[in-house]
DNA sequence: ACTTCGGTTCTCGCCCGGTGAGAATGCCCG
DNA sequence: CGGGCATTCTCACCGGGCGAGAACCGAAGT
């Protein structure tokens, strides 16, 4: 009864990553014993894993506290991830400019594989980004401005597949809940060239997004900003023109760099 | 003949991380076949690993290009690493101030386990950091200003053990090569409260560092700057006073935050 | 110096599950 | 409809991961 997918094999590999997660969850790192308890594994097995992970520098052993904590290899991997996602510096500059000119947290999102992913964010202490929506965020495309832009840019087959994979999880009481309503919304997005998101992802925050197109006219990315829901109405008109301007510049910057990004 | 340490066990775990490295090395991700070739593994085994790594979100499958690339879980792990290394925001602000006031790439380094580690860097396009010396850098303490500061803060037993572990690899023709010479240098560092590094890590770049102390007077960290070797002589006096000032402020900031950091 | 006590490593059979060749499936492109 | 490529499946073999227990080690405590 009910599909069970837990057993995909590679038990030891899964345990190794589970161990990393457990260690990552603690602010200060954990002792071997605590890890064993958390994973419900015998101590010697935990030590075996720890040894290989320390050797590969994915963990470090803080001998003085007999604790284990995350290692520096993980930073190198994240740096490689950033390289692969690859926001050109010209684009990063434009997003920064969007942040300061619009006085709001600014985002740049793209297609990557099956996902709509945030590739770059610029915010500041006074204009904070929506908390979970940092680099790598790839949920709830139907409830974000840049997500709507990128969904609107997919053909209906792709979009159907995408929505079948991800569903329409409700984030707030304003989140769009049905495919029909979403399709209507996306139609308006295509018409207007701007996506609105009014407290659909998080109460108190609203967003605006605009499409970035490649030379072929395909929508390959989106720039967006988030702001307090209270400011939304009075600022949206100015922000919309700013976004359109920024999106055009980003598109031009992309076309200037080597290979033009393709849509998924 | 010759110690062989390759077989620490957990073969599949090692292979999983080797696979991550191989994928990370490529700018655009790799196909399963390319990975198999790089690791000299049969295809089915590679697919098994890929499947579990994609499931755990350490990799993503770019179906449209039939490529595999790094996944977003790695960013989450790096974020946790940053939390664990934990540079308080007050300290980060002071390093930023050091960067702008000193008009030079600015560093903050601490003890972490067996290593001297760069915990925070602020640089800019015009005042670039020394390339490998980013967050997480933990090599060649004997050839860096902050490394000398932290070495000088260790007692002689700890220092001997540290040097035995790491040796004195030569980075440039100016790198200190003998323990005796290093001890003399560290003595001067202790006396003067400032560490100098003149093209000992990289030709063309020189550094200055100052010690950060906890309430007990132990050296728990170091602030440092790097600059063009050509500018070194004329700027070092002013930079030194600036560093001392910054280091004092950082020490005070640390004491203001909850638990005082202990030395290794 | 002797003991105690965590932390860490080692020993050693058992047998689980990772392994790899090969074939099957599915998909895209012509 | 057919060939080529990516991906998954099947299956028998046996390497190596597993866990209990003991040994080792260094750091207090008495």
XYZ file of C-alpha atoms (C1' of nucleotides) in Angstrom, chain B residues 11-12 15 41-42 44-45 48, chain C residues 17-23 29:
16
model
C 34.533 2.859 -0.885
C 31.134 3.871 -2.156
C 33.287 7.392 -4.910
C 33.755 3.189 -13.440
C 31.176 1.140 -15.299
C 25.478 1.313 -14.260
C 27.423 2.052 -11.095
C 23.269 4.303 -9.253
C 24.108 -5.069 -0.474
C 27.169 -2.939 -3.787
C 28.918 -4.467 -8.124
C 29.283 -4.943 -13.289
C 28.120 -7.305 -17.629
C 24.570 -7.467 -20.401
C 20.015 -6.908 -21.854
C 15.734 12.188 -34.554
